Coordinates of C-alpha atoms and ligand atoms in Angstrom, one line a residue:
M1 CA 126.8 -66.3 -7.1
I2 CA 129.0 -63.1 -8.4
P3 CA 131.5 -62.1 -6.6
S4 CA 132.4 -58.2 -5.7
R5 CA 134.6 -56.8 -7.4
V6 CA 137.4 -56.8 -4.8
G7 CA 136.7 -60.0 -3.7
R8 CA 137.4 -61.2 -6.5
R9 CA 140.2 -59.3 -7.7
E10 CA 141.6 -61.2 -4.2
A11 CA 140.5 -64.7 -4.8
L12 CA 142.2 -63.8 -8.4
L13 CA 145.2 -62.6 -7.1
G14 CA 144.9 -65.2 -3.7
S15 CA 145.2 -68.2 -6.6
L16 CA 148.3 -66.7 -8.6
G17 CA 150.2 -65.8 -5.6
A18 CA 149.7 -69.6 -4.6
L19 CA 150.8 -71.0 -8.4
A20 CA 154.1 -68.9 -8.8
T21 CA 154.4 -71.0 -5.2
A22 CA 154.2 -73.6 -6.2
A23 CA 156.2 -73.4 -8.6
L24 CA 159.2 -71.9 -6.9
A25 CA 159.2 -74.6 -4.5
S26 CA 158.7 -77.2 -7.5
C27 CA 162.3 -76.0 -9.2
T28 CA 164.1 -77.1 -6.3
A29 CA 164.6 -80.9 -6.4
D30 CA 163.2 -83.2 -4.2
P31 CA 163.3 -86.2 -4.8
G32 CA 160.5 -87.3 -2.8
A33 CA 158.7 -85.4 -5.7
P34 CA 156.7 -87.2 -8.1
A35 CA 159.0 -87.1 -11.4
T36 CA 156.6 -85.3 -14.0
S37 CA 155.0 -82.7 -13.7
R38 CA 157.3 -80.1 -11.7
L39 CA 156.5 -77.0 -12.8
I40 CA 159.1 -75.1 -15.1
G41 CA 158.8 -71.4 -13.2
P42 CA 159.5 -68.5 -13.5
D43 CA 162.3 -68.5 -11.2
S44 CA 164.1 -72.0 -12.8
A45 CA 167.9 -72.6 -14.4
E46 CA 165.7 -73.2 -17.8
V47 CA 164.2 -70.4 -18.0
R48 CA 167.6 -68.7 -17.2
G49 CA 169.7 -71.3 -19.7
A50 CA 167.0 -70.2 -22.2
E51 CA 167.9 -66.2 -21.5
R52 CA 171.7 -66.8 -21.7
L53 CA 171.1 -67.8 -24.7
R54 CA 169.7 -65.2 -26.3
R55 CA 172.0 -62.4 -25.3
P56 CA 175.3 -61.8 -27.9
V57 CA 178.2 -61.4 -27.1
G58 CA 179.3 -57.7 -26.9
Q59 CA 175.1 -57.1 -26.2
R60 CA 174.9 -54.0 -25.7
V61 CA 172.4 -52.0 -23.4
V62 CA 169.4 -49.7 -23.8
T63 CA 168.0 -48.1 -20.5
E64 CA 165.0 -46.6 -19.5
R65 CA 163.3 -45.2 -17.1
I66 CA 159.7 -44.9 -17.4
T67 CA 157.0 -43.7 -13.7
A68 CA 153.6 -44.1 -13.9
K69 CA 151.5 -42.3 -12.2
P70 CA 148.1 -40.4 -12.5
T71 CA 148.3 -37.6 -13.9
T72 CA 145.7 -34.8 -15.9
V73 CA 146.2 -36.0 -20.2
D74 CA 144.7 -33.8 -22.8
L75 CA 142.8 -35.7 -25.5
G76 CA 142.3 -33.5 -27.7
S77 CA 139.0 -31.7 -27.1
R78 CA 139.0 -32.9 -23.4
T79 CA 141.5 -33.4 -20.7
V80 CA 140.8 -36.2 -18.3
E81 CA 142.5 -37.0 -14.8
T82 CA 143.9 -40.4 -16.1
W83 CA 146.8 -42.8 -15.4
V84 CA 150.0 -42.5 -17.5
Y85 CA 153.4 -43.9 -17.9
G86 CA 155.9 -40.5 -18.3
E87 CA 153.9 -37.7 -19.4
S88 CA 151.9 -39.0 -21.5
V89 CA 148.9 -41.1 -23.7
P90 CA 150.7 -42.9 -25.4
G91 CA 153.5 -43.2 -23.2
P92 CA 157.4 -43.0 -24.4
V93 CA 158.1 -45.0 -27.8
L94 CA 161.1 -47.1 -26.8
R95 CA 162.9 -48.5 -29.2
T96 CA 166.1 -51.4 -29.3
T97 CA 168.1 -53.1 -32.3
A98 CA 167.4 -57.3 -32.2
G99 CA 169.3 -59.0 -29.7
D100 CA 169.6 -55.5 -27.2
L101 CA 169.2 -55.7 -24.0
L102 CA 166.3 -53.5 -22.4
R103 CA 167.1 -52.5 -19.5
V104 CA 162.8 -50.8 -17.7
E105 CA 163.1 -49.1 -14.3
L106 CA 159.7 -49.1 -13.1
T107 CA 158.9 -47.0 -10.6
N108 CA 155.0 -47.4 -9.4
Q109 CA 153.8 -44.4 -8.7
L110 CA 150.0 -45.1 -8.6
P111 CA 147.4 -45.5 -6.1
A112 CA 147.4 -49.4 -6.7
A113 CA 149.4 -51.7 -7.6
T114 CA 151.2 -52.1 -11.5
S115 CA 153.4 -54.4 -13.4
L116 CA 154.5 -53.8 -16.9
H117 CA 154.3 -56.8 -19.7
W118 CA 156.4 -56.6 -23.3
H119 CA 153.5 -57.8 -25.2
G120 CA 154.5 -60.4 -28.4
L121 CA 158.0 -60.1 -27.1
A122 CA 159.4 -63.8 -26.8
L123 CA 160.9 -62.9 -23.7
S124 CA 162.3 -64.4 -20.0
N125 CA 159.8 -65.9 -18.2
D126 CA 161.0 -64.0 -15.2
M127 CA 160.1 -60.5 -16.9
D128 CA 156.7 -60.8 -18.3
G129 CA 154.9 -58.2 -16.0
V130 CA 152.0 -61.0 -14.9
P131 CA 151.2 -61.0 -10.6
G132 CA 151.1 -63.6 -9.3
M133 CA 152.4 -65.5 -12.1
T134 CA 155.7 -64.4 -12.9
Q135 CA 156.9 -62.1 -10.6
D136 CA 154.9 -60.5 -7.7
P137 CA 152.5 -56.9 -7.7
I138 CA 154.5 -53.7 -7.8
R139 CA 152.7 -51.8 -4.8
S140 CA 152.6 -48.7 -4.8
G141 CA 155.7 -47.0 -4.2
E142 CA 157.9 -49.2 -4.7
V143 CA 160.4 -49.8 -8.2
F144 CA 161.2 -52.8 -10.7
S145 CA 163.3 -53.1 -12.9
Y146 CA 163.3 -55.5 -15.9
E147 CA 166.0 -56.5 -17.9
F148 CA 165.5 -58.3 -20.5
T149 CA 166.9 -59.6 -24.6
T150 CA 164.9 -58.4 -26.9
P151 CA 164.7 -60.7 -29.6
D152 CA 163.0 -60.4 -32.8
P153 CA 162.7 -57.7 -34.8
G154 CA 158.8 -55.9 -34.5
T155 CA 156.4 -54.0 -33.6
Y156 CA 155.4 -53.9 -29.8
F157 CA 153.7 -52.5 -26.9
F158 CA 154.0 -52.8 -23.4
H159 CA 151.4 -51.9 -20.7
P160 CA 150.4 -53.3 -17.1
H161 CA 149.4 -57.2 -16.4
S162 CA 147.1 -56.1 -13.3
G163 CA 143.4 -55.9 -13.5
V164 CA 142.2 -53.1 -15.8
Q165 CA 144.4 -50.9 -16.1
L166 CA 145.2 -51.1 -19.5
D167 CA 141.8 -49.1 -20.1
R168 CA 143.7 -46.3 -18.1
G169 CA 145.7 -44.6 -19.8
L170 CA 148.9 -47.1 -19.8
Y171 CA 150.3 -47.9 -22.5
G172 CA 153.2 -47.4 -24.9
A173 CA 154.7 -48.5 -28.3
L174 CA 158.1 -50.5 -28.5
V175 CA 159.7 -50.5 -32.3
V176 CA 162.6 -53.8 -32.1
D177 CA 164.5 -52.4 -35.3
D178 CA 165.9 -55.2 -37.4
P179 CA 169.3 -55.0 -38.1
A180 CA 168.9 -56.2 -41.1
E181 CA 166.3 -54.2 -42.2
P182 CA 166.2 -53.5 -46.4
G183 CA 164.2 -50.3 -45.7
G184 CA 162.5 -49.0 -49.2
Y185 CA 160.7 -46.7 -47.1
D186 CA 161.5 -42.3 -46.3
Q187 CA 158.4 -42.1 -43.4
E188 CA 157.8 -44.6 -40.3
W189 CA 154.9 -43.6 -38.6
I190 CA 153.9 -45.6 -35.5
V191 CA 149.6 -45.3 -34.6
V192 CA 148.6 -45.8 -31.6
L193 CA 144.9 -47.0 -31.3
D194 CA 142.6 -46.8 -28.0
D195 CA 139.4 -46.0 -26.6
W196 CA 139.1 -44.8 -23.8
I197 CA 137.2 -44.0 -20.5
D198 CA 139.1 -43.2 -17.8
G199 CA 138.2 -39.3 -16.2
T200 CA 134.4 -39.4 -18.3
G201 CA 132.9 -40.1 -15.3
Q202 CA 134.0 -43.9 -14.8
T203 CA 136.9 -45.8 -13.9
P204 CA 137.5 -49.6 -16.1
D205 CA 137.3 -50.7 -12.3
E206 CA 134.3 -49.3 -12.0
V207 CA 132.4 -50.6 -15.7
L208 CA 134.1 -54.0 -14.7
A209 CA 131.9 -54.0 -11.7
G210 CA 129.2 -52.6 -13.3
L211 CA 129.8 -55.3 -16.4
V212 CA 129.6 -57.9 -13.4
S213 CA 126.9 -57.0 -11.3
M214 CA 124.1 -55.5 -14.1
S215 CA 124.9 -59.3 -15.5
G216 CA 122.1 -60.3 -12.3
T217 CA 119.8 -57.7 -13.4
G218 CA 119.5 -58.0 -16.7
H219 CA 118.9 -54.1 -17.4
G220 CA 122.1 -52.9 -19.1
G221 CA 123.0 -48.4 -20.9
M222 CA 126.2 -50.1 -22.1
M223 CA 125.8 -53.8 -22.5
G224 CA 126.8 -55.4 -26.3
E225 CA 123.3 -56.6 -27.1
S226 CA 123.5 -54.2 -30.4
M227 CA 127.2 -53.7 -30.9
H228 CA 127.1 -55.8 -33.5
S229 CA 129.5 -56.2 -36.4
P230 CA 129.0 -58.0 -39.4
V231 CA 132.8 -59.5 -39.8
L232 CA 132.5 -60.2 -35.7
G233 CA 129.4 -61.1 -34.1
G234 CA 129.1 -59.3 -31.1
A235 CA 132.0 -56.7 -31.6
G236 CA 132.7 -55.3 -27.6
D237 CA 131.1 -55.2 -24.3
V238 CA 131.5 -51.7 -23.5
D239 CA 130.3 -47.8 -25.6
Y240 CA 133.6 -46.1 -25.3
P241 CA 133.0 -42.2 -25.4
H242 CA 135.7 -41.4 -26.6
Y243 CA 138.0 -43.5 -29.9
L244 CA 141.8 -41.8 -29.5
I245 CA 145.2 -42.4 -32.4
N246 CA 148.2 -40.6 -30.3
G247 CA 146.3 -40.2 -27.6
R248 CA 144.4 -37.2 -29.6
T249 CA 139.8 -37.4 -30.2
P250 CA 138.8 -36.4 -33.9
E251 CA 138.4 -33.5 -33.2
A252 CA 141.9 -32.6 -32.8
P253 CA 143.6 -35.6 -34.4
A254 CA 147.4 -36.3 -34.8
T255 CA 148.9 -35.0 -37.7
L256 CA 151.6 -37.2 -39.7
S257 CA 153.0 -35.1 -42.7
G258 CA 155.7 -36.8 -45.6
R259 CA 155.9 -35.2 -49.1
P260 CA 154.1 -36.9 -52.6
G261 CA 155.3 -39.7 -53.8
Q262 CA 157.7 -41.0 -50.6
R263 CA 156.7 -44.8 -48.7
A264 CA 155.4 -44.5 -45.8
R265 CA 155.3 -47.1 -43.3
I266 CA 153.0 -47.5 -40.5
R267 CA 153.5 -49.4 -37.9
I268 CA 150.3 -50.1 -36.1
I269 CA 148.8 -50.6 -32.6
N270 CA 145.8 -52.1 -31.3
A271 CA 146.3 -50.6 -26.9
G272 CA 142.1 -50.6 -27.0
S273 CA 140.5 -53.2 -24.4
D274 CA 137.1 -53.7 -26.2
T275 CA 136.8 -52.5 -29.2
A276 CA 138.6 -54.1 -32.9
F277 CA 139.2 -51.5 -35.4
R278 CA 138.6 -51.2 -38.5
V279 CA 141.4 -49.0 -40.4
A280 CA 142.0 -47.7 -44.1
L281 CA 143.9 -44.3 -44.8
G282 CA 141.2 -42.9 -47.4
G283 CA 142.6 -42.5 -51.5
H284 CA 144.6 -44.9 -50.3
R285 CA 145.2 -48.6 -50.3
L286 CA 147.1 -50.8 -47.6
T287 CA 150.2 -52.8 -48.0
V288 CA 150.3 -55.0 -44.8
S289 CA 154.1 -56.3 -44.9
H290 CA 154.5 -57.6 -41.4
S291 CA 151.6 -58.5 -38.1
D292 CA 151.9 -58.9 -34.5
G293 CA 155.9 -57.8 -36.0
F294 CA 156.6 -61.0 -38.1
P295 CA 156.9 -60.9 -41.2
V296 CA 153.7 -62.2 -43.9
E297 CA 153.9 -62.1 -47.5
R298 CA 152.7 -59.1 -48.5
V299 CA 148.8 -57.9 -50.1
T300 CA 147.8 -54.7 -50.7
T301 CA 144.4 -53.8 -49.3
D302 CA 141.1 -51.7 -48.3
A303 CA 140.8 -52.0 -44.8
L304 CA 142.3 -53.9 -42.8
L305 CA 140.7 -55.2 -39.1
I306 CA 143.1 -54.8 -35.7
G307 CA 141.7 -56.7 -32.7
M308 CA 142.9 -56.1 -29.3
G309 CA 146.8 -56.7 -28.8
E310 CA 147.8 -56.8 -32.3
R311 CA 149.8 -55.2 -34.6
Y312 CA 150.0 -54.4 -38.1
D313 CA 152.8 -52.8 -40.5
V314 CA 151.8 -51.6 -43.1
T315 CA 153.8 -49.0 -46.4
V316 CA 151.7 -46.5 -48.4
D317 CA 152.0 -44.5 -51.0
L318 CA 151.5 -40.6 -50.0
A319 CA 149.6 -39.2 -53.2
D320 CA 149.2 -35.5 -52.7
G321 CA 146.9 -33.2 -50.5
V322 CA 145.1 -34.4 -46.7
F323 CA 143.4 -37.6 -46.0
P324 CA 141.8 -39.5 -43.1
L325 CA 143.7 -42.2 -41.3
V326 CA 140.7 -43.8 -39.6
A327 CA 140.0 -46.3 -37.5
A328 CA 135.6 -47.5 -37.0
A329 CA 134.7 -48.8 -33.9
E330 CA 133.9 -52.4 -35.5
G331 CA 130.0 -52.6 -34.7
K332 CA 130.1 -49.2 -32.1
T333 CA 129.3 -45.8 -33.4
G334 CA 132.4 -43.9 -33.4
A335 CA 136.4 -43.6 -35.0
A336 CA 139.7 -42.4 -34.4
L337 CA 141.2 -40.7 -36.2
A338 CA 144.6 -39.0 -37.3
V339 CA 145.6 -36.6 -40.6
V340 CA 147.8 -36.8 -42.9
R341 CA 149.6 -34.8 -44.6
T342 CA 151.9 -34.0 -47.6
G343 CA 149.8 -31.1 -49.3
A344 CA 147.4 -28.6 -48.6
G345 CA 144.0 -28.8 -47.7
A346 CA 141.6 -29.0 -45.1
T347 CA 142.2 -31.1 -41.8
P348 CA 139.2 -33.5 -42.7
R349 CA 136.6 -33.9 -39.4
G350 CA 135.8 -36.5 -37.5
G351 CA 132.7 -38.4 -39.1
V352 CA 134.3 -38.1 -42.9
A353 CA 133.6 -40.7 -45.1
V354 CA 136.2 -43.0 -46.3
P355 CA 134.8 -45.7 -49.2
E356 CA 137.5 -48.0 -48.5
L357 CA 136.6 -48.7 -44.7
S358 CA 133.7 -50.7 -46.7
R359 CA 135.6 -52.4 -49.3
R360 CA 138.2 -55.5 -48.8
V361 CA 138.7 -56.1 -45.4
L362 CA 141.8 -58.2 -44.1
L363 CA 142.1 -60.1 -41.1
G364 CA 145.2 -61.4 -39.8
T365 CA 143.5 -65.0 -40.0
D366 CA 143.3 -63.8 -44.0
L367 CA 148.0 -63.6 -44.1
T368 CA 150.7 -66.7 -45.3
A369 CA 153.8 -66.5 -43.0
D370 CA 156.6 -65.0 -45.0
G371 CA 158.5 -68.0 -45.9
D372 CA 161.6 -67.0 -43.7
V373 CA 159.8 -67.4 -40.7
R374 CA 157.4 -69.5 -41.6
L375 CA 157.5 -72.6 -38.6
E376 CA 160.2 -75.4 -40.3
G377 CA 157.8 -78.2 -41.0
R378 CA 157.3 -80.8 -38.2
S379 CA 154.7 -83.5 -36.7
V380 CA 152.5 -82.5 -33.9
E381 CA 153.4 -83.4 -30.7
R382 CA 150.5 -82.1 -28.7
R383 CA 147.5 -81.2 -29.6
L384 CA 145.2 -78.9 -26.5
D385 CA 142.2 -77.4 -27.1
V386 CA 140.8 -74.3 -25.5
V387 CA 138.1 -73.3 -26.0
L388 CA 135.8 -70.2 -25.9
G389 CA 132.8 -69.9 -23.1
G390 CA 130.9 -67.5 -21.1
D391 CA 128.3 -64.9 -22.2
M392 CA 126.8 -61.2 -20.7
M393 CA 124.4 -62.5 -17.8
P394 CA 125.9 -64.0 -16.4
Y395 CA 129.3 -62.0 -17.0
R396 CA 131.8 -65.4 -17.1
W397 CA 133.9 -66.4 -19.4
T398 CA 136.2 -69.4 -19.2
I399 CA 138.4 -71.4 -21.4
N400 CA 137.4 -74.8 -21.1
G401 CA 134.7 -74.4 -18.5
A402 CA 136.4 -73.1 -16.0
R403 CA 137.7 -69.4 -15.4
F404 CA 141.1 -68.6 -14.5
P405 CA 142.7 -68.9 -11.8
D406 CA 140.3 -72.2 -11.9
T407 CA 141.7 -73.2 -15.8
E408 CA 143.5 -76.9 -16.3
P409 CA 147.1 -75.0 -16.7
L410 CA 147.8 -76.2 -19.7
E411 CA 150.7 -78.8 -20.0
V412 CA 153.5 -79.3 -21.8
A413 CA 157.1 -80.3 -22.4
P414 CA 159.8 -78.2 -23.0
G415 CA 161.3 -78.9 -27.4
E416 CA 157.8 -80.2 -28.1
R417 CA 155.9 -78.7 -31.3
I418 CA 152.3 -77.8 -30.0
R419 CA 148.7 -77.5 -31.4
L420 CA 146.5 -75.2 -29.6
R421 CA 143.5 -75.1 -31.2
L422 CA 141.2 -72.0 -30.5
Q423 CA 137.6 -72.8 -30.5
N424 CA 135.0 -69.7 -29.7
R425 CA 131.6 -71.0 -28.5
S426 CA 130.4 -67.9 -27.6
M427 CA 128.7 -64.9 -29.2
M428 CA 131.6 -62.8 -29.3
F429 CA 134.7 -62.7 -31.4
H430 CA 138.6 -62.8 -29.0
P431 CA 141.1 -62.0 -29.6
M432 CA 143.6 -64.7 -28.2
H433 CA 146.6 -64.3 -27.0
L434 CA 149.8 -66.0 -25.8
H435 CA 152.3 -65.0 -24.4
G436 CA 156.4 -65.1 -24.5
H437 CA 155.7 -66.9 -28.4
T438 CA 154.7 -66.3 -31.7
F439 CA 153.3 -69.3 -32.9
G440 CA 152.2 -69.9 -36.8
L441 CA 148.6 -70.4 -38.1
V442 CA 148.0 -73.6 -39.4
E443 CA 146.3 -71.9 -41.9
G444 CA 148.7 -69.8 -44.0
G445 CA 151.9 -70.4 -41.6
A446 CA 151.1 -65.9 -41.0
R447 CA 153.0 -66.1 -37.2
K448 CA 151.8 -64.0 -34.9
D449 CA 150.8 -63.8 -31.4
T450 CA 147.6 -62.4 -31.3
V451 CA 144.5 -63.4 -33.4
I452 CA 140.8 -63.4 -33.6
V453 CA 138.6 -66.0 -33.1
R454 CA 135.4 -65.2 -34.8
P455 CA 132.0 -66.5 -32.5
R456 CA 131.3 -70.2 -33.6
Q457 CA 134.6 -70.7 -35.5
S458 CA 137.8 -72.4 -34.3
V459 CA 141.7 -71.0 -35.6
E460 CA 145.2 -73.7 -35.3
V461 CA 148.0 -72.1 -34.0
D462 CA 151.2 -74.2 -33.7
L463 CA 154.3 -73.8 -31.9
E464 CA 157.4 -74.2 -30.3
A465 CA 157.8 -74.9 -26.9
D466 CA 161.0 -73.5 -26.7
N467 CA 161.1 -70.7 -24.2
P468 CA 160.1 -72.2 -20.9
G469 CA 158.0 -71.3 -17.8
Q470 CA 155.4 -69.5 -17.5
W471 CA 153.3 -68.1 -20.0
A472 CA 149.7 -66.2 -19.5
L473 CA 147.4 -68.0 -22.3
H474 CA 143.8 -65.4 -22.9
C475 CA 141.7 -63.0 -24.1
H476 CA 142.7 -59.4 -25.6
N477 CA 139.5 -57.9 -24.6
V478 CA 140.8 -56.6 -20.9
Y479 CA 137.0 -57.1 -20.1
H480 CA 137.0 -60.7 -20.2
A481 CA 140.6 -61.6 -19.2
E482 CA 139.3 -60.3 -15.8
A483 CA 136.0 -62.0 -15.8
G484 CA 137.7 -65.2 -16.1
M485 CA 138.9 -66.1 -20.1
M486 CA 142.9 -66.5 -19.3
A487 CA 144.9 -69.7 -18.6
V488 CA 148.2 -70.7 -18.1
L489 CA 150.2 -72.5 -20.4
S490 CA 152.8 -74.5 -18.7
Y491 CA 156.1 -75.7 -18.4
R492 CA 156.5 -78.8 -17.2
R493 CA 160.1 -81.3 -15.9
Ligands
LIG1 CU1 149.0 -57.3 -24.4 CU2 149.5 -60.8 -21.8 O1 149.0 -59.2 -23.1
LIG2 CU1 136.6 -61.9 -25.5

């Protein structure tokens, strides 16, 4: 039987709470406890020790305040009631320099408990923002202070890790600057992609309830039989009414301004919940320099396929005129649009043809690590299988045959070299995301924290178990994660 939405949520939080309690309990050395397999919890000496090592002497502190609250936002062609950070979608851009301490006081004015997750950062486990795994939920009306070192430069973002709140307007960019930034560009643009449904007739919670209940009956206006991509197979479960760049619909797009001949660095973040985007800039090619914050060997492409949770930094040499920056919803109908303007000309309209979209398209798995960030060669000490399964009917998504919180923890010991074998046995793609680490793809070596695993394919990734704690590993399709596709990378002593 499929549990009701509320029942499911309670069950989930309930056993997450049990896990956290177990984690905390195991921190206090109990002479009677077995010597093996004791959890290294978020509140452990190991976690505090790892954070201490990240903090340089004379560490600079960046302090921010964010309020999560319901509000009305203007998406360009319409206004919607939604939940946001601050006043706008996306929320404020946060910025630090690598090595800084980031202190963010989050005030929860939402009518629900929430949390704040710092996607992609190798941060202190107790600040990772996963309720029931690394902290208690932040209840309505409460304030929680996040405080952690931002160790590695790059393009990151933040969002709640509570239910399907990510599919509201709750997300924002976090840029960690490189103190040794070689520069070489004149403009920097942050481009946040999103699929939008909240406030248009259904909330994300209702969408999830619909997916779960429709799967029992076989009827489904928004089910994904027709959402198919030649590259990704099953491309999504939700047919969104809008696709946004920087919170704007194509009817009233954001403008990115520069001058002809300038070089622009574009930091692209897919904050969508159920949509991979194929991104291209009309009249230009994109040179990819970073993926998920880390440098890659530069490669030039016509288009980029970006899964949910992935980030890419690209540079472009700007031509003279007005150009559409298009993010087409892969396997779906619709696209997001922004306008790149360096000269005179009419503003392109939504639906404008961009031939680059159907030329060479690059995926993260095509990338090669920049030599400086490649994981050192070392023999793998522990191999872990991560088998991804599931289906639309019933709507359940699994890791190694089970749904979170019933998934078996993936146990690791501090200091080990781990190989994860992500194997997709389902007919849909899954952008798999690991918290607290940036793994290296076995093929090509690119350092990433989120990687698309296509249907019936496998991706192997290596990582250093150098950040103790309890870390979520899940599909960044927020509906898949909520329907079970999540596990814990669990450090044990
Ligand atoms: Cu973007 Cu579990 O996170
Ligand atoms: Cu998935």
